[in-house]
PDB file of C-alpha atoms in Angstrom:
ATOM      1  CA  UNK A   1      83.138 121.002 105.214  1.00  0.00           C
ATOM      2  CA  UNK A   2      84.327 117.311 104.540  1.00  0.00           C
ATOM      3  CA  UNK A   3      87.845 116.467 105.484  1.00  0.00           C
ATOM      4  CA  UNK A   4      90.317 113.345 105.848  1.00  0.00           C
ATOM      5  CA  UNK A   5      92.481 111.809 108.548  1.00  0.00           C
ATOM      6  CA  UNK A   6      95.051 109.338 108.349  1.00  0.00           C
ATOM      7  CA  UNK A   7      94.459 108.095 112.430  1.00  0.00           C
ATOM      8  CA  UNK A   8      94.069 104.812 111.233  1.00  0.00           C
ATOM      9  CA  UNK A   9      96.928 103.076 111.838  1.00  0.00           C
ATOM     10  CA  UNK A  10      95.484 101.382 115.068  1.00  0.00           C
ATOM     11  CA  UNK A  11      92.703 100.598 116.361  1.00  0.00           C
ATOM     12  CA  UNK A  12      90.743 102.953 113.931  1.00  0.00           C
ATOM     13  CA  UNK A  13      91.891 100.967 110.992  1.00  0.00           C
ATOM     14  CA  UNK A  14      88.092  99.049 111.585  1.00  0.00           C
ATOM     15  CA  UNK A  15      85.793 100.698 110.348  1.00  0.00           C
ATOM     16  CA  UNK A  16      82.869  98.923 113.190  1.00  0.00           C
ATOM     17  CA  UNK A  17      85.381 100.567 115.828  1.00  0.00           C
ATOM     18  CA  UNK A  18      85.690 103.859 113.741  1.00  0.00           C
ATOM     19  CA  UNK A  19      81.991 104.548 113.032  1.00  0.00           C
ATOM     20  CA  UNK A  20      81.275 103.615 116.973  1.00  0.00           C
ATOM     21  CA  UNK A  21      84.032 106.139 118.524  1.00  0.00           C
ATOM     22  CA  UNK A  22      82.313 109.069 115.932  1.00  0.00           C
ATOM     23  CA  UNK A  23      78.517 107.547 116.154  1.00  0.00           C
ATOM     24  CA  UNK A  24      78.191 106.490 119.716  1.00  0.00           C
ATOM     25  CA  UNK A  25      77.150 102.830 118.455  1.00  0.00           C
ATOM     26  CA  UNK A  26      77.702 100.744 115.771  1.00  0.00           C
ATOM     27  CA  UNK A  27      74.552 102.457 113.729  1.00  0.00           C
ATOM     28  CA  UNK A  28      76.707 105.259 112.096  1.00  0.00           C
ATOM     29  CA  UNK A  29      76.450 105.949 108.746  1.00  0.00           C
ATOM     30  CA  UNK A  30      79.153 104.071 106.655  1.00  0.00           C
ATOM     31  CA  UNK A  31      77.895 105.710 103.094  1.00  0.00           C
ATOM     32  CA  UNK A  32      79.030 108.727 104.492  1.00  0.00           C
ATOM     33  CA  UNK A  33      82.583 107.776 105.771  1.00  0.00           C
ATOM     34  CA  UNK A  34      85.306 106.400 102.718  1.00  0.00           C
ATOM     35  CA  UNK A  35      87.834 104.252 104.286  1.00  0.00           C
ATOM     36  CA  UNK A  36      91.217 103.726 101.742  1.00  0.00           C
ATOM     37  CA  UNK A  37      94.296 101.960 102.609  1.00  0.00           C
ATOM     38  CA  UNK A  38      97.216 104.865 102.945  1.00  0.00           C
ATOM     39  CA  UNK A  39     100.853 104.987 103.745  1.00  0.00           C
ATOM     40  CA  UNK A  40     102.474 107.285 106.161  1.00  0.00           C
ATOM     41  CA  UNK A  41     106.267 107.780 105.125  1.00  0.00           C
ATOM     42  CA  UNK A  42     108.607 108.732 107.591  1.00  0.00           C
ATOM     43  CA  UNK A  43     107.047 107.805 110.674  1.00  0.00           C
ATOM     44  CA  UNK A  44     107.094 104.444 112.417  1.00  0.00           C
ATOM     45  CA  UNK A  45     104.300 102.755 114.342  1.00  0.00           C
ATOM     46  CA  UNK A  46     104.827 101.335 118.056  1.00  0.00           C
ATOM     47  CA  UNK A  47     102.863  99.902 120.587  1.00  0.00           C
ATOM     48  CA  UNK A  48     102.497 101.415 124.319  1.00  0.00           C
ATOM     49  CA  UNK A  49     102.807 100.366 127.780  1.00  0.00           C
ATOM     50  CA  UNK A  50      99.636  99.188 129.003  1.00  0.00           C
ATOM     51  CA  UNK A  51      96.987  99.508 125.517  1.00  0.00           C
ATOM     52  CA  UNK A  52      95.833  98.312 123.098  1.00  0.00           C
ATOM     53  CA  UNK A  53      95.979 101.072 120.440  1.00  0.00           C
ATOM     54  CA  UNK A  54      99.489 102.061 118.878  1.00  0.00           C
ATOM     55  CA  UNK A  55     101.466 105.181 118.535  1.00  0.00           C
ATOM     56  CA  UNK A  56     103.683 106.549 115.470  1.00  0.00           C
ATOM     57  CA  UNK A  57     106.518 109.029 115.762  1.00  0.00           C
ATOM     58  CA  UNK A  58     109.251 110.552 113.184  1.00  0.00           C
ATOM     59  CA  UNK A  59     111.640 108.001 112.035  1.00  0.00           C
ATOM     60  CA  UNK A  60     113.275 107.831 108.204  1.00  0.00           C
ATOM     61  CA  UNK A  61     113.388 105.296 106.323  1.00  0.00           C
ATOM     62  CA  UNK A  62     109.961 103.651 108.133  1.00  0.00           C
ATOM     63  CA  UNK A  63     106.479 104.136 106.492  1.00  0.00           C
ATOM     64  CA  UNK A  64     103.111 103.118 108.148  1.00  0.00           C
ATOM     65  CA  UNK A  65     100.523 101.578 106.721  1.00  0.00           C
ATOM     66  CA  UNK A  66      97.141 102.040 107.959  1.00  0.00           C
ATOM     67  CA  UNK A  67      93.636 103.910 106.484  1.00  0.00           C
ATOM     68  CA  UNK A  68      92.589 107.023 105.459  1.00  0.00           C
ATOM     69  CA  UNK A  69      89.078 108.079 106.399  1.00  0.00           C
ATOM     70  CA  UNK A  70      87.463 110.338 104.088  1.00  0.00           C
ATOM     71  CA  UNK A  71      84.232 112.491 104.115  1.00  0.00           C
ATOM     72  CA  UNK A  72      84.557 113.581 108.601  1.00  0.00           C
ATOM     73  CA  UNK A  73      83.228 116.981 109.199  1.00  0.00           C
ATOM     74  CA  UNK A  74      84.740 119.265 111.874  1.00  0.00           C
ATOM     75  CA  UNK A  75      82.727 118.142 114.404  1.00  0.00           C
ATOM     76  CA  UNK A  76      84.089 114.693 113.888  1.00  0.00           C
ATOM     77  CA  UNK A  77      87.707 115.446 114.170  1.00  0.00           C
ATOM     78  CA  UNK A  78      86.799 117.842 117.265  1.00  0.00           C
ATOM     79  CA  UNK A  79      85.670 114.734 118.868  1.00  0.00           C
ATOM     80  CA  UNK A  80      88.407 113.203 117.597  1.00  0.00           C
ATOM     81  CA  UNK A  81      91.128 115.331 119.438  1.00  0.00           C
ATOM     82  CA  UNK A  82      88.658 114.762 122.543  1.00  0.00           C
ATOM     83  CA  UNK A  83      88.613 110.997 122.315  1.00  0.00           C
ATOM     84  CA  UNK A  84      92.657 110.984 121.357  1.00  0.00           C
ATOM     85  CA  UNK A  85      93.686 112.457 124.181  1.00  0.00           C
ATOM     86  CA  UNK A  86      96.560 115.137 125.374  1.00  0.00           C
ATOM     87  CA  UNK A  87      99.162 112.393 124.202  1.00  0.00           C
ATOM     88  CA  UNK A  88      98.224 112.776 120.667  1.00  0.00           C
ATOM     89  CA  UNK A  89      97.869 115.568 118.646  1.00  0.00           C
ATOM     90  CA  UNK A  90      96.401 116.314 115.055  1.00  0.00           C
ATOM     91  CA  UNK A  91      99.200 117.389 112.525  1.00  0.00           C
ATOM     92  CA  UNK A  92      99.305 118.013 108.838  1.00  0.00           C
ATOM     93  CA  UNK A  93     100.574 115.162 106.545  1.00  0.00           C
ATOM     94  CA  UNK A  94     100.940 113.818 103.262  1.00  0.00           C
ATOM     95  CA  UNK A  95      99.875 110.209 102.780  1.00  0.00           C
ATOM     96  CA  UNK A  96     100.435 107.883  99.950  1.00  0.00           C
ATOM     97  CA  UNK A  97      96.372 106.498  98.739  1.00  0.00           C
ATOM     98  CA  UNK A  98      96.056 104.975  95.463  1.00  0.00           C
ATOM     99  CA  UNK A  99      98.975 105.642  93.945  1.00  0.00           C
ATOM    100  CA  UNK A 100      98.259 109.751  94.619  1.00  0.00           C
ATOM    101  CA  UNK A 101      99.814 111.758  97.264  1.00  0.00           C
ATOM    102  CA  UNK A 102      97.021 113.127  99.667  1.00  0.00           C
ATOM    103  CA  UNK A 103      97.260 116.468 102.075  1.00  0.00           C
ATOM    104  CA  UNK A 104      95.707 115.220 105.449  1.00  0.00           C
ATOM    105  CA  UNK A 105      96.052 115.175 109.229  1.00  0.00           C
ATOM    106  CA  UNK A 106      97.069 112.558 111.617  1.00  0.00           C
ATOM    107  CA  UNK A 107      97.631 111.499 115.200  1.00  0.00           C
ATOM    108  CA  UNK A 108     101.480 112.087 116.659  1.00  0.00           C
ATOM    109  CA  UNK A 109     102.219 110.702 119.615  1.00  0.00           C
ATOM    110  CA  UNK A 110     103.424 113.567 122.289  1.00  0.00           C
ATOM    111  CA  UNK A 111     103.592 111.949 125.765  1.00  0.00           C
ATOM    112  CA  UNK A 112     106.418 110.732 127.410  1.00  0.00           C
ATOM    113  CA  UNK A 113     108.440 108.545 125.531  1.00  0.00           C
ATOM    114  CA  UNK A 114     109.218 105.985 128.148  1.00  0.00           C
ATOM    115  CA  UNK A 115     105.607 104.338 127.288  1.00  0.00           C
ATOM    116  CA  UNK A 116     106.887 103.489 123.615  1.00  0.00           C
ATOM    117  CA  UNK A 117     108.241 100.081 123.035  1.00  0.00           C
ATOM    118  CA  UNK A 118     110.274  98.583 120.458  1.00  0.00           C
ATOM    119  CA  UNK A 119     108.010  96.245 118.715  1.00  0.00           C
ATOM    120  CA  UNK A 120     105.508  97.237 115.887  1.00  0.00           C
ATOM    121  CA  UNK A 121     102.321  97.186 116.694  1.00  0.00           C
ATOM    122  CA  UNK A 122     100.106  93.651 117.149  1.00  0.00           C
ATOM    123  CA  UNK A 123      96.777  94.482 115.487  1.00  0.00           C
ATOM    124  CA  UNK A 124      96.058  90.217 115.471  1.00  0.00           C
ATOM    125  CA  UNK A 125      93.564  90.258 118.291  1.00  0.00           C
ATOM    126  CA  UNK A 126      91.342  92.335 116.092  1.00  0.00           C
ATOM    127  CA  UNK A 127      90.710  89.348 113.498  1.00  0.00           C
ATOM    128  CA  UNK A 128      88.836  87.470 116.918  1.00  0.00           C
ATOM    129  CA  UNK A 129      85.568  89.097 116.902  1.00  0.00           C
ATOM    130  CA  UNK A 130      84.702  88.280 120.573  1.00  0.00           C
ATOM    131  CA  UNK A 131      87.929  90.474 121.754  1.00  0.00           C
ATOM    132  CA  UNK A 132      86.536  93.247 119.434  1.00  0.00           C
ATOM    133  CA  UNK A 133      83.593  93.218 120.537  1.00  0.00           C
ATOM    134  CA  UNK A 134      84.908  93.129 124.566  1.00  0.00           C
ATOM    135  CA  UNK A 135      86.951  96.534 123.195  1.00  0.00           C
ATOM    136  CA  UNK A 136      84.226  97.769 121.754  1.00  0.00           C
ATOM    137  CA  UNK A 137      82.061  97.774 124.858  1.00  0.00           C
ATOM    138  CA  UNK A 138      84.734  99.367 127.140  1.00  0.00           C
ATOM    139  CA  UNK A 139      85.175 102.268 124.579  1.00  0.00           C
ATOM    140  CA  UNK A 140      81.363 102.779 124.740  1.00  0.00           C
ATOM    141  CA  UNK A 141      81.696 102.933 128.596  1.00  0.00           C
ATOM    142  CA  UNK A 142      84.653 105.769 128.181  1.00  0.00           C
ATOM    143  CA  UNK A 143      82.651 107.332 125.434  1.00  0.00           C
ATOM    144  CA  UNK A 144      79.786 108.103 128.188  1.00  0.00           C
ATOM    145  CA  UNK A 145      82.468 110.687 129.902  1.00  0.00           C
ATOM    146  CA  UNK A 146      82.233 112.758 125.918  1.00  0.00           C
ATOM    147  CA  UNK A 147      82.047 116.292 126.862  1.00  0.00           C
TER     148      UNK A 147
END
């Protein structure tokens, strides 16, 4: 069964960093996965104490921007929920994609709320492909501890 998810409004939002958290590596498949800009209204993006990856919580009159990916079987967004953690968890949601509203799931921030900060996310260090790649080698490290 193929589904969607709109957990790309952080770190996910690259697709190298995407197909390496669901492949293992950087070899994934792109044909496979679709990757559309979306808008989550309703919600408002944050970053944490501490990381480098954002959360987004219910708040009117904010939207968030980020990607939707299409074409993830179940055993991707099993993973998923593995690799998010218990601070997030995967809720229903209608995203804006291409001028069409789209039924989907995304990642809600559920921990404490003393780790949120005011300011919107900074996603800069991701255009400085020497930090990305640092990231991406840590996340390989904590990917070795997959169930």
């Amino acid at each position: 069964m193929s589904r969607s998810l709109f957990s790309c409004y952080g770190t996910l939002m690259n697709p190298r960093i995407a197909l390496m958290v669901l492949k293992g590596d950087e070899s994934g498949n792109p044909d496979q996965l679709e990757f559309t800009d979306a808008v989550l209204k309703s919600y408002r993006r944050c970053m944490l104490k501490n990381a480098k990856y954002p959360a987004v919580f219910a708040s009117e009159g904010h939207s968030v921007e980020g990607v939707l990916i299409r074409n993830l079987r179940d055993s991707d967004l099993q993973f998923l929920d593995w690799y998010e953690g218990s601070q997030f968890e995967r809720r229903p949601a209608n995203v804006e994609c291409d001028g069409t509203t789209v039924e989907t799931e995304f990642y809600l921030w559920v921990a404490a709320n003393d780790e949120l900060l005011e300011n919107d996310w900074d996603d800069s260090w991701m255009n400085d492909p020497a930090i990305v790649k640092a990231y991406m080698k840590e996340e390989l490290e904590s990917l070795e501890d997959e169930p």
